[in-house]
């Protein structure tokens, strides 16, 4: 009868003995989007059940503007022991208007021993165009873990920074992982500069991976077609090796 009553009921269910009930309540609060749910969902970020933590952090992304204290709580889950929770925290942070205030905290986690944590931190800054972020992620192109390097390539490719082109071109020629080379070939299609086409053409002809050669060739054809028509390069439908739209 009262619009407030469902929210109050769901908030009380965040303390239910059953973890599935707590998760469902957290999910429902996110769908309702009432800002009054923020405090309860923040508490649930510390729930002993990972399914509740994941649901709570995702729901916080849909309940209105979040203050810096709440964002810090979310950022704390970037080092959660469960990968699904880390990923949810990263995606929620990336969806927020600004993560600038969280960058000092994240910088420390880029040196975390667990590569999945480093990868989650990188993902959290997908929407950032800060030069400081770009410089830090450029360093991750030399991370010992190929999936971390691939995540860094994806975020750098989304940054729109023209300086990224040179970094990706150099990495393309030096990269040992075919999955990372494929990601680079995919990301280069979003830049109109032609200075990297020679290197991309070499990869299309000589890369040891047939999948990377195929993707580099498709990217080259898309770039040349866009240039000939006078239009901006358009994303090419994903092909093997299926580069990530966000992250693999």
PDB file of C-alpha atoms in Angstrom:
ATOM      1  CA  UNK A   1       0.000   0.000   0.000  1.00  0.00           C
ATOM      2  CA  UNK A   2       2.874   2.366   0.724  1.00  0.00           C
ATOM      3  CA  UNK A   3       5.760   2.752  -1.771  1.00  0.00           C
ATOM      4  CA  UNK A   4       8.121   2.739   1.193  1.00  0.00           C
ATOM      5  CA  UNK A   5       6.931  -0.589   2.574  1.00  0.00           C
ATOM      6  CA  UNK A   6       8.521  -2.852  -0.101  1.00  0.00           C
ATOM      7  CA  UNK A   7      11.881  -1.125   0.429  1.00  0.00           C
ATOM      8  CA  UNK A   8      11.669  -1.561   4.175  1.00  0.00           C
ATOM      9  CA  UNK A   9      10.727  -5.222   3.757  1.00  0.00           C
ATOM     10  CA  UNK A  10      13.625  -5.872   1.395  1.00  0.00           C
ATOM     11  CA  UNK A  11      16.057  -4.081   3.671  1.00  0.00           C
ATOM     12  CA  UNK A  12      15.004  -6.340   6.506  1.00  0.00           C
ATOM     13  CA  UNK A  13      15.505  -9.377   4.260  1.00  0.00           C
ATOM     14  CA  UNK A  14      19.145  -8.374   3.805  1.00  0.00           C
ATOM     15  CA  UNK A  15      19.563  -9.864   7.283  1.00  0.00           C
ATOM     16  CA  UNK A  16      17.680 -13.100   6.559  1.00  0.00           C
ATOM     17  CA  UNK A  17      19.373 -16.329   7.640  1.00  0.00           C
ATOM     18  CA  UNK A  18      19.171 -17.680   4.084  1.00  0.00           C
ATOM     19  CA  UNK A  19      21.857 -16.384   1.717  1.00  0.00           C
ATOM     20  CA  UNK A  20      19.654 -16.811  -1.361  1.00  0.00           C
ATOM     21  CA  UNK A  21      16.963 -14.660   0.260  1.00  0.00           C
ATOM     22  CA  UNK A  22      19.555 -11.997   1.075  1.00  0.00           C
ATOM     23  CA  UNK A  23      20.833 -12.050  -2.497  1.00  0.00           C
ATOM     24  CA  UNK A  24      17.309 -11.782  -3.913  1.00  0.00           C
ATOM     25  CA  UNK A  25      16.557  -8.851  -1.623  1.00  0.00           C
ATOM     26  CA  UNK A  26      19.730  -7.088  -2.745  1.00  0.00           C
ATOM     27  CA  UNK A  27      18.881  -7.643  -6.399  1.00  0.00           C
ATOM     28  CA  UNK A  28      15.335  -6.341  -5.887  1.00  0.00           C
ATOM     29  CA  UNK A  29      16.579  -3.199  -4.170  1.00  0.00           C
ATOM     30  CA  UNK A  30      18.797  -2.494  -7.154  1.00  0.00           C
ATOM     31  CA  UNK A  31      15.861  -2.885  -9.525  1.00  0.00           C
ATOM     32  CA  UNK A  32      13.696  -0.543  -7.456  1.00  0.00           C
ATOM     33  CA  UNK A  33      16.536   1.991  -7.379  1.00  0.00           C
ATOM     34  CA  UNK A  34      15.525   3.735  -4.166  1.00  0.00           C
ATOM     35  CA  UNK A  35      18.468   5.751  -2.763  1.00  0.00           C
ATOM     36  CA  UNK A  36      17.371   4.822   0.757  1.00  0.00           C
ATOM     37  CA  UNK A  37      18.694   1.325   0.057  1.00  0.00           C
ATOM     38  CA  UNK A  38      22.312   2.519  -0.163  1.00  0.00           C
ATOM     39  CA  UNK A  39      23.166   2.146   3.520  1.00  0.00           C
ATOM     40  CA  UNK A  40      21.754  -1.376   3.715  1.00  0.00           C
ATOM     41  CA  UNK A  41      23.493  -2.468   0.550  1.00  0.00           C
ATOM     42  CA  UNK A  42      26.816  -1.070   1.791  1.00  0.00           C
ATOM     43  CA  UNK A  43      26.499  -3.211   4.900  1.00  0.00           C
ATOM     44  CA  UNK A  44      25.789  -6.218   2.688  1.00  0.00           C
ATOM     45  CA  UNK A  45      29.089  -5.680   0.881  1.00  0.00           C
ATOM     46  CA  UNK A  46      30.588  -7.375   3.923  1.00  0.00           C
ATOM     47  CA  UNK A  47      28.198 -10.344   3.832  1.00  0.00           C
ATOM     48  CA  UNK A  48      29.824 -13.715   4.409  1.00  0.00           C
ATOM     49  CA  UNK A  49      28.213 -15.072   1.241  1.00  0.00           C
ATOM     50  CA  UNK A  50      29.849 -14.066  -2.066  1.00  0.00           C
ATOM     51  CA  UNK A  51      26.518 -14.211  -3.920  1.00  0.00           C
ATOM     52  CA  UNK A  52      25.174 -11.528  -1.591  1.00  0.00           C
ATOM     53  CA  UNK A  53      28.280  -9.366  -1.946  1.00  0.00           C
ATOM     54  CA  UNK A  54      28.079  -9.625  -5.716  1.00  0.00           C
ATOM     55  CA  UNK A  55      24.362  -8.770  -5.840  1.00  0.00           C
ATOM     56  CA  UNK A  56      24.822  -5.874  -3.431  1.00  0.00           C
ATOM     57  CA  UNK A  57      27.682  -4.262  -5.322  1.00  0.00           C
ATOM     58  CA  UNK A  58      25.840  -4.553  -8.618  1.00  0.00           C
ATOM     59  CA  UNK A  59      22.689  -3.051  -7.111  1.00  0.00           C
ATOM     60  CA  UNK A  60      24.605  -0.076  -5.749  1.00  0.00           C
ATOM     61  CA  UNK A  61      25.272   0.925  -9.333  1.00  0.00           C
ATOM     62  CA  UNK A  62      21.549   1.496  -9.855  1.00  0.00           C
ATOM     63  CA  UNK A  63      20.387   3.357  -6.756  1.00  0.00           C
ATOM     64  CA  UNK A  64      21.438   6.881  -7.635  1.00  0.00           C
ATOM     65  CA  UNK A  65      24.518   9.015  -6.963  1.00  0.00           C
ATOM     66  CA  UNK A  66      26.988   7.479  -4.537  1.00  0.00           C
ATOM     67  CA  UNK A  67      29.202   9.437  -2.179  1.00  0.00           C
ATOM     68  CA  UNK A  68      32.937   8.860  -1.979  1.00  0.00           C
ATOM     69  CA  UNK A  69      32.630   6.730   1.158  1.00  0.00           C
ATOM     70  CA  UNK A  70      30.337   4.296  -0.657  1.00  0.00           C
ATOM     71  CA  UNK A  71      32.676   4.201  -3.640  1.00  0.00           C
ATOM     72  CA  UNK A  72      35.559   3.379  -1.336  1.00  0.00           C
ATOM     73  CA  UNK A  73      33.551   0.461   0.070  1.00  0.00           C
ATOM     74  CA  UNK A  74      32.937  -0.777  -3.465  1.00  0.00           C
ATOM     75  CA  UNK A  75      36.613  -0.380  -4.370  1.00  0.00           C
ATOM     76  CA  UNK A  76      37.465  -2.542  -1.389  1.00  0.00           C
ATOM     77  CA  UNK A  77      35.863  -5.479  -3.189  1.00  0.00           C
ATOM     78  CA  UNK A  78      38.437  -5.255  -5.970  1.00  0.00           C
ATOM     79  CA  UNK A  79      40.537  -7.503  -3.745  1.00  0.00           C
ATOM     80  CA  UNK A  80      37.674  -9.829  -2.752  1.00  0.00           C
ATOM     81  CA  UNK A  81      38.767 -13.495  -2.691  1.00  0.00           C
ATOM     82  CA  UNK A  82      35.990 -14.403  -5.158  1.00  0.00           C
ATOM     83  CA  UNK A  83      36.503 -13.451  -8.800  1.00  0.00           C
ATOM     84  CA  UNK A  84      32.811 -12.865  -9.523  1.00  0.00           C
ATOM     85  CA  UNK A  85      32.683 -10.291  -6.729  1.00  0.00           C
ATOM     86  CA  UNK A  86      35.829  -8.543  -7.960  1.00  0.00           C
ATOM     87  CA  UNK A  87      34.395  -8.366 -11.459  1.00  0.00           C
ATOM     88  CA  UNK A  88      31.087  -6.982 -10.209  1.00  0.00           C
ATOM     89  CA  UNK A  89      32.906  -4.309  -8.200  1.00  0.00           C
ATOM     90  CA  UNK A  90      35.010  -3.328 -11.203  1.00  0.00           C
ATOM     91  CA  UNK A  91      32.000  -3.096 -13.499  1.00  0.00           C
ATOM     92  CA  UNK A  92      30.067  -1.021 -10.996  1.00  0.00           C
ATOM     93  CA  UNK A  93      32.955   1.395 -10.533  1.00  0.00           C
ATOM     94  CA  UNK A  94      33.404   1.683 -14.291  1.00  0.00           C
ATOM     95  CA  UNK A  95      29.727   2.624 -14.663  1.00  0.00           C
ATOM     96  CA  UNK A  96      29.965   5.531 -12.206  1.00  0.00           C
ATOM     97  CA  UNK A  97      30.450   9.110 -13.338  1.00  0.00           C
ATOM     98  CA  UNK A  98      33.959   9.477 -11.971  1.00  0.00           C
ATOM     99  CA  UNK A  99      36.505   7.239 -10.335  1.00  0.00           C
ATOM    100  CA  UNK A 100      39.183   9.908  -9.989  1.00  0.00           C
ATOM    101  CA  UNK A 101      39.007   9.966  -6.193  1.00  0.00           C
ATOM    102  CA  UNK A 102      39.607   6.224  -6.066  1.00  0.00           C
ATOM    103  CA  UNK A 103      42.702   6.239  -8.247  1.00  0.00           C
ATOM    104  CA  UNK A 104      45.260   6.495  -5.393  1.00  0.00           C
ATOM    105  CA  UNK A 105      43.749   3.405  -3.765  1.00  0.00           C
ATOM    106  CA  UNK A 106      43.650   1.523  -7.065  1.00  0.00           C
ATOM    107  CA  UNK A 107      47.250   2.391  -7.893  1.00  0.00           C
ATOM    108  CA  UNK A 108      48.413   0.339  -4.936  1.00  0.00           C
ATOM    109  CA  UNK A 109      46.368  -2.659  -6.099  1.00  0.00           C
ATOM    110  CA  UNK A 110      47.945  -2.638  -9.560  1.00  0.00           C
ATOM    111  CA  UNK A 111      50.951  -4.201  -7.846  1.00  0.00           C
ATOM    112  CA  UNK A 112      48.862  -6.883  -6.132  1.00  0.00           C
ATOM    113  CA  UNK A 113      50.325 -10.397  -6.291  1.00  0.00           C
ATOM    114  CA  UNK A 114      47.082 -11.855  -7.698  1.00  0.00           C
ATOM    115  CA  UNK A 115      46.790 -11.116 -11.439  1.00  0.00           C
ATOM    116  CA  UNK A 116      43.002 -11.346 -11.220  1.00  0.00           C
ATOM    117  CA  UNK A 117      43.019  -8.440  -8.778  1.00  0.00           C
ATOM    118  CA  UNK A 118      45.207  -6.382 -11.117  1.00  0.00           C
ATOM    119  CA  UNK A 119      42.848  -7.209 -13.948  1.00  0.00           C
ATOM    120  CA  UNK A 120      39.796  -6.153 -11.933  1.00  0.00           C
ATOM    121  CA  UNK A 121      41.419  -2.835 -11.031  1.00  0.00           C
ATOM    122  CA  UNK A 122      42.169  -2.138 -14.690  1.00  0.00           C
ATOM    123  CA  UNK A 123      38.600  -2.942 -15.636  1.00  0.00           C
ATOM    124  CA  UNK A 124      37.302  -0.482 -13.042  1.00  0.00           C
ATOM    125  CA  UNK A 125      38.945   2.370 -14.941  1.00  0.00           C
ATOM    126  CA  UNK A 126      37.553   1.511 -18.343  1.00  0.00           C
ATOM    127  CA  UNK A 127      35.696   4.815 -18.652  1.00  0.00           C
ATOM    128  CA  UNK A 128      38.546   7.007 -17.405  1.00  0.00           C
ATOM    129  CA  UNK A 129      40.354   9.365 -19.767  1.00  0.00           C
ATOM    130  CA  UNK A 130      42.778  10.680 -17.161  1.00  0.00           C
ATOM    131  CA  UNK A 131      46.378  10.988 -18.433  1.00  0.00           C
ATOM    132  CA  UNK A 132      47.523   9.570 -15.104  1.00  0.00           C
ATOM    133  CA  UNK A 133      45.397   6.479 -15.636  1.00  0.00           C
ATOM    134  CA  UNK A 134      46.663   6.081 -19.196  1.00  0.00           C
ATOM    135  CA  UNK A 135      50.290   6.249 -18.004  1.00  0.00           C
ATOM    136  CA  UNK A 136      49.708   3.679 -15.271  1.00  0.00           C
ATOM    137  CA  UNK A 137      47.918   1.307 -17.611  1.00  0.00           C
ATOM    138  CA  UNK A 138      50.666   1.684 -20.190  1.00  0.00           C
ATOM    139  CA  UNK A 139      53.001   0.178 -17.591  1.00  0.00           C
ATOM    140  CA  UNK A 140      50.632  -2.813 -17.349  1.00  0.00           C
ATOM    141  CA  UNK A 141      51.409  -3.636 -20.987  1.00  0.00           C
ATOM    142  CA  UNK A 142      54.524  -5.238 -19.499  1.00  0.00           C
ATOM    143  CA  UNK A 143      52.680  -7.154 -16.783  1.00  0.00           C
ATOM    144  CA  UNK A 144      53.897 -10.773 -16.512  1.00  0.00           C
ATOM    145  CA  UNK A 145      50.333 -12.078 -16.881  1.00  0.00           C
ATOM    146  CA  UNK A 146      48.960 -12.018 -20.455  1.00  0.00           C
ATOM    147  CA  UNK A 147      45.357 -11.540 -19.367  1.00  0.00           C
ATOM    148  CA  UNK A 148      46.343  -8.455 -17.394  1.00  0.00           C
ATOM    149  CA  UNK A 149      48.141  -7.122 -20.475  1.00  0.00           C
ATOM    150  CA  UNK A 150      45.051  -7.859 -22.550  1.00  0.00           C
ATOM    151  CA  UNK A 151      42.853  -5.954 -20.090  1.00  0.00           C
ATOM    152  CA  UNK A 152      45.246  -3.002 -20.255  1.00  0.00           C
ATOM    153  CA  UNK A 153      45.076  -3.041 -24.051  1.00  0.00           C
ATOM    154  CA  UNK A 154      41.279  -3.007 -23.930  1.00  0.00           C
ATOM    155  CA  UNK A 155      41.101  -0.018 -21.588  1.00  0.00           C
ATOM    156  CA  UNK A 156      43.811   1.911 -23.423  1.00  0.00           C
ATOM    157  CA  UNK A 157      41.979   1.283 -26.676  1.00  0.00           C
ATOM    158  CA  UNK A 158      38.843   2.800 -25.160  1.00  0.00           C
ATOM    159  CA  UNK A 159      40.639   5.883 -23.853  1.00  0.00           C
ATOM    160  CA  UNK A 160      40.638   7.754 -27.155  1.00  0.00           C
ATOM    161  CA  UNK A 161      44.112   9.091 -26.373  1.00  0.00           C
ATOM    162  CA  UNK A 162      46.072   9.472 -29.610  1.00  0.00           C
ATOM    163  CA  UNK A 163      49.296   8.673 -27.744  1.00  0.00           C
ATOM    164  CA  UNK A 164      47.978   5.158 -27.230  1.00  0.00           C
ATOM    165  CA  UNK A 165      48.473   4.307 -30.901  1.00  0.00           C
ATOM    166  CA  UNK A 166      52.250   4.256 -30.636  1.00  0.00           C
ATOM    167  CA  UNK A 167      52.130   2.156 -27.478  1.00  0.00           C
ATOM    168  CA  UNK A 168      49.846  -0.413 -29.054  1.00  0.00           C
ATOM    169  CA  UNK A 169      51.895  -0.532 -32.253  1.00  0.00           C
ATOM    170  CA  UNK A 170      55.067  -1.251 -30.305  1.00  0.00           C
ATOM    171  CA  UNK A 171      53.320  -3.833 -28.155  1.00  0.00           C
ATOM    172  CA  UNK A 172      51.878  -5.542 -31.217  1.00  0.00           C
ATOM    173  CA  UNK A 173      55.341  -6.229 -32.565  1.00  0.00           C
ATOM    174  CA  UNK A 174      56.847  -7.302 -29.222  1.00  0.00           C
ATOM    175  CA  UNK A 175      53.930  -9.172 -27.632  1.00  0.00           C
ATOM    176  CA  UNK A 176      54.437 -12.904 -27.025  1.00  0.00           C
ATOM    177  CA  UNK A 177      50.777 -13.808 -26.382  1.00  0.00           C
ATOM    178  CA  UNK A 178      48.531 -14.350 -29.394  1.00  0.00           C
ATOM    179  CA  UNK A 179      45.442 -13.383 -27.377  1.00  0.00           C
ATOM    180  CA  UNK A 180      46.993 -10.008 -26.555  1.00  0.00           C
ATOM    181  CA  UNK A 181      48.102  -9.457 -30.155  1.00  0.00           C
ATOM    182  CA  UNK A 182      44.567 -10.238 -31.285  1.00  0.00           C
ATOM    183  CA  UNK A 183      43.176  -7.706 -28.808  1.00  0.00           C
ATOM    184  CA  UNK A 184      45.591  -5.062 -30.066  1.00  0.00           C
ATOM    185  CA  UNK A 185      44.623  -5.732 -33.674  1.00  0.00           C
ATOM    186  CA  UNK A 186      40.993  -5.315 -32.730  1.00  0.00           C
ATOM    187  CA  UNK A 187      41.512  -2.082 -30.778  1.00  0.00           C
ATOM    188  CA  UNK A 188      43.549  -0.421 -33.527  1.00  0.00           C
ATOM    189  CA  UNK A 189      40.490  -0.259 -35.757  1.00  0.00           C
ATOM    190  CA  UNK A 190      39.166   2.595 -33.614  1.00  0.00           C
ATOM    191  CA  UNK A 191      42.061   4.902 -34.495  1.00  0.00           C
ATOM    192  CA  UNK A 192      42.206   6.708 -37.808  1.00  0.00           C
ATOM    193  CA  UNK A 193      45.963   7.286 -37.850  1.00  0.00           C
ATOM    194  CA  UNK A 194      47.558   5.326 -40.653  1.00  0.00           C
ATOM    195  CA  UNK A 195      51.045   5.163 -39.208  1.00  0.00           C
ATOM    196  CA  UNK A 196      50.438   1.771 -37.635  1.00  0.00           C
ATOM    197  CA  UNK A 197      49.085   0.103 -40.781  1.00  0.00           C
ATOM    198  CA  UNK A 198      52.498  -1.105 -41.919  1.00  0.00           C
ATOM    199  CA  UNK A 199      53.037  -2.981 -38.676  1.00  0.00           C
ATOM    200  CA  UNK A 200      49.508  -4.319 -38.758  1.00  0.00           C
ATOM    201  CA  UNK A 201      50.058  -5.468 -42.332  1.00  0.00           C
ATOM    202  CA  UNK A 202      53.172  -7.354 -41.261  1.00  0.00           C
ATOM    203  CA  UNK A 203      51.189  -9.097 -38.533  1.00  0.00           C
ATOM    204  CA  UNK A 204      48.428  -9.930 -41.001  1.00  0.00           C
ATOM    205  CA  UNK A 205      50.992 -11.641 -43.219  1.00  0.00           C
ATOM    206  CA  UNK A 206      53.507 -13.129 -40.813  1.00  0.00           C
ATOM    207  CA  UNK A 207      52.000 -13.688 -37.360  1.00  0.00           C
ATOM    208  CA  UNK A 208      52.438 -17.261 -36.189  1.00  0.00           C
ATOM    209  CA  UNK A 209      48.780 -17.400 -35.145  1.00  0.00           C
ATOM    210  CA  UNK A 210      46.295 -17.853 -37.984  1.00  0.00           C
ATOM    211  CA  UNK A 211      43.609 -16.286 -35.814  1.00  0.00           C
ATOM    212  CA  UNK A 212      45.655 -13.152 -35.199  1.00  0.00           C
ATOM    213  CA  UNK A 213      46.496 -12.901 -38.907  1.00  0.00           C
ATOM    214  CA  UNK A 214      42.809 -13.105 -39.768  1.00  0.00           C
ATOM    215  CA  UNK A 215      41.835 -10.440 -37.280  1.00  0.00           C
ATOM    216  CA  UNK A 216      44.639  -8.072 -38.319  1.00  0.00           C
ATOM    217  CA  UNK A 217      43.613  -8.473 -41.945  1.00  0.00           C
ATOM    218  CA  UNK A 218      39.969  -7.702 -41.183  1.00  0.00           C
ATOM    219  CA  UNK A 219      40.947  -4.625 -39.196  1.00  0.00           C
ATOM    220  CA  UNK A 220      43.170  -3.382 -42.014  1.00  0.00           C
ATOM    221  CA  UNK A 221      40.425  -3.823 -44.584  1.00  0.00           C
ATOM    222  CA  UNK A 222      37.988  -1.958 -42.362  1.00  0.00           C
ATOM    223  CA  UNK A 223      40.397   0.940 -41.871  1.00  0.00           C
ATOM    224  CA  UNK A 224      41.199   1.223 -45.565  1.00  0.00           C
ATOM    225  CA  UNK A 225      37.549   1.024 -46.514  1.00  0.00           C
ATOM    226  CA  UNK A 226      36.675   3.788 -44.065  1.00  0.00           C
ATOM    227  CA  UNK A 227      39.493   5.974 -45.373  1.00  0.00           C
ATOM    228  CA  UNK A 228      38.487   5.441 -48.998  1.00  0.00           C
ATOM    229  CA  UNK A 229      34.900   6.381 -48.221  1.00  0.00           C
ATOM    230  CA  UNK A 230      35.905   9.367 -46.105  1.00  0.00           C
ATOM    231  CA  UNK A 231      34.121   8.035 -43.035  1.00  0.00           C
ATOM    232  CA  UNK A 232      35.317   7.209 -39.561  1.00  0.00           C
ATOM    233  CA  UNK A 233      36.409   3.615 -38.898  1.00  0.00           C
ATOM    234  CA  UNK A 234      33.477   1.528 -37.752  1.00  0.00           C
ATOM    235  CA  UNK A 235      33.697  -1.448 -35.406  1.00  0.00           C
ATOM    236  CA  UNK A 236      33.994  -4.716 -37.264  1.00  0.00           C
ATOM    237  CA  UNK A 237      31.837  -7.589 -35.995  1.00  0.00           C
ATOM    238  CA  UNK A 238      33.887  -9.803 -33.662  1.00  0.00           C
ATOM    239  CA  UNK A 239      35.784 -12.605 -35.325  1.00  0.00           C
ATOM    240  CA  UNK A 240      38.125 -15.279 -34.110  1.00  0.00           C
ATOM    241  CA  UNK A 241      39.992 -14.779 -31.773  1.00  0.00           C
ATOM    242  CA  UNK A 242      36.877 -12.954 -30.505  1.00  0.00           C
ATOM    243  CA  UNK A 243      38.435  -9.881 -28.922  1.00  0.00           C
ATOM    244  CA  UNK A 244      36.653  -8.662 -25.849  1.00  0.00           C
ATOM    245  CA  UNK A 245      34.023  -5.934 -25.981  1.00  0.00           C
ATOM    246  CA  UNK A 246      34.936  -5.286 -22.343  1.00  0.00           C
ATOM    247  CA  UNK A 247      37.123  -8.039 -20.980  1.00  0.00           C
ATOM    248  CA  UNK A 248      37.677 -11.675 -21.839  1.00  0.00           C
TER     249      UNK A 248
END
